Amino acid sequence: MLQQPAFPDGMRLSREMPTGKGFADMVFLPRKKYADRPAMIVELKWDKGANTAIKQIKAKQYVEALQDYHGQILLVGISYDKKSRKHECRIEKID
């Protein structure tokens, strides 16, 4: 797991974070100073829909890795279609 220093907006990034049944592509956690901001679990897909990414986050129980986090969590699915060269994004809130 690669940890990086805080981003300018007060978020920490974890790449390939171990979770319930796999590894989340990216997890953004707010630093204590920015506790009012939501955490984000991001799953990236190539030639599959953003809905597929959200389904994977749920099926593999990625949210369980944040069980000690008490703020809002956003599930973010991002896909890229090679043929159309378009991105798709879907975001769901978990309270």
Short mmCIF file of C-alpha atoms in Angstrom, two decimals:
data_model
loop_
_atom_site.label_atom_id
_atom_site.label_comp_id
_atom_site.label_asym_id
_atom_site.label_seq_id
_atom_site.Cartn_x
_atom_site.Cartn_y
_atom_site.Cartn_z
CA MET A 1 0.00 0.00 0.00
CA LEU A 2 1.45 3.35 -1.06
CA GLN A 3 0.72 6.29 1.23
CA GLN A 4 1.23 9.82 0.01
CA PRO A 5 1.37 13.06 1.96
CA ALA A 6 -1.73 15.22 2.29
CA PHE A 7 -3.17 16.81 -0.80
CA PRO A 8 -3.80 20.56 -0.71
CA ASP A 9 -7.44 19.97 0.19
CA GLY A 10 -6.53 17.97 3.31
CA MET A 11 -7.04 14.46 1.91
CA ARG A 12 -4.74 11.45 2.20
CA LEU A 13 -4.57 8.99 -0.69
CA SER A 14 -4.14 5.24 -0.33
CA ARG A 15 -3.66 3.24 -3.52
CA GLU A 16 -4.58 -0.44 -3.72
CA MET A 17 -5.89 -0.34 -0.16
CA PRO A 18 -6.62 -3.82 1.25
CA THR A 19 -10.33 -4.14 1.95
CA GLY A 20 -12.99 -6.76 2.74
CA LYS A 21 -12.44 -9.05 -0.25
CA GLY A 22 -9.85 -7.33 -2.39
CA PHE A 23 -8.12 -4.03 -2.99
CA ALA A 24 -9.78 -0.67 -3.63
CA ASP A 25 -8.02 1.22 -6.44
CA MET A 26 -7.94 4.44 -4.42
CA VAL A 27 -9.24 5.58 -1.05
CA PHE A 28 -9.23 9.25 -0.06
CA LEU A 29 -9.50 9.98 3.66
CA PRO A 30 -9.84 13.49 5.07
CA ARG A 31 -7.32 14.60 7.66
CA LYS A 32 -8.70 15.44 11.13
CA LYS A 33 -8.69 19.16 10.35
CA TYR A 34 -11.08 18.44 7.45
CA ALA A 35 -13.29 15.88 9.22
CA ASP A 36 -16.41 17.50 7.72
CA ARG A 37 -15.41 16.23 4.27
CA PRO A 38 -16.43 12.76 3.07
CA ALA A 39 -14.07 9.84 2.52
CA MET A 40 -14.09 8.42 -1.02
CA ILE A 41 -13.60 4.88 -2.25
CA VAL A 42 -12.72 5.01 -5.95
CA GLU A 43 -12.82 2.04 -8.35
CA LEU A 44 -11.57 2.42 -11.93
CA LYS A 45 -12.76 0.33 -14.87
CA TRP A 46 -11.58 -0.04 -18.47
CA ASP A 47 -14.27 -0.81 -21.08
CA LYS A 48 -16.85 -1.53 -18.36
CA GLY A 49 -19.47 0.83 -17.00
CA ALA A 50 -19.21 2.96 -13.89
CA ASN A 51 -22.09 0.91 -12.45
CA THR A 52 -19.83 -2.15 -12.63
CA ALA A 53 -17.26 -0.32 -10.52
CA ILE A 54 -19.87 0.61 -7.89
CA LYS A 55 -21.14 -2.99 -7.83
CA GLN A 56 -17.58 -4.22 -7.25
CA ILE A 57 -17.09 -1.82 -4.33
CA LYS A 58 -20.25 -3.23 -2.75
CA ALA A 59 -19.71 -6.91 -3.62
CA LYS A 60 -16.15 -6.94 -2.32
CA GLN A 61 -17.15 -4.99 0.79
CA TYR A 62 -14.55 -2.23 0.37
CA VAL A 63 -16.47 -0.03 2.83
CA GLU A 64 -15.55 -2.43 5.66
CA ALA A 65 -11.96 -1.15 5.47
CA LEU A 66 -13.28 2.20 6.74
CA GLN A 67 -15.23 0.80 9.71
CA ASP A 68 -13.37 3.13 12.10
CA TYR A 69 -14.23 6.16 9.98
CA HIS A 70 -17.36 7.91 11.28
CA GLY A 71 -18.05 10.45 8.55
CA GLN A 72 -19.85 10.27 5.23
CA ILE A 73 -18.44 7.92 2.59
CA LEU A 74 -18.75 8.35 -1.17
CA LEU A 75 -18.49 5.39 -3.53
CA VAL A 76 -17.01 6.55 -6.83
CA GLY A 77 -17.03 4.41 -9.97
CA ILE A 78 -15.11 5.74 -12.97
CA SER A 79 -14.90 3.99 -16.31
CA TYR A 80 -13.15 4.65 -19.59
CA ASP A 81 -14.45 3.33 -22.90
CA LYS A 82 -11.59 2.75 -25.34
CA LYS A 83 -13.76 2.88 -28.48
CA SER A 84 -15.66 6.07 -27.70
CA ARG A 85 -12.80 7.58 -25.67
CA LYS A 86 -15.30 8.75 -23.09
CA HIS A 87 -15.30 8.60 -19.33
CA GLU A 88 -18.30 7.83 -17.16
CA CYS A 89 -18.58 8.53 -13.44
CA ARG A 90 -21.13 7.44 -10.85
CA ILE A 91 -21.16 8.55 -7.23
CA GLU A 92 -23.22 7.11 -4.36
CA LYS A 93 -23.43 8.35 -0.79
CA ILE A 94 -23.15 6.03 2.21
CA ASP A 95 -24.15 7.62 5.53
#
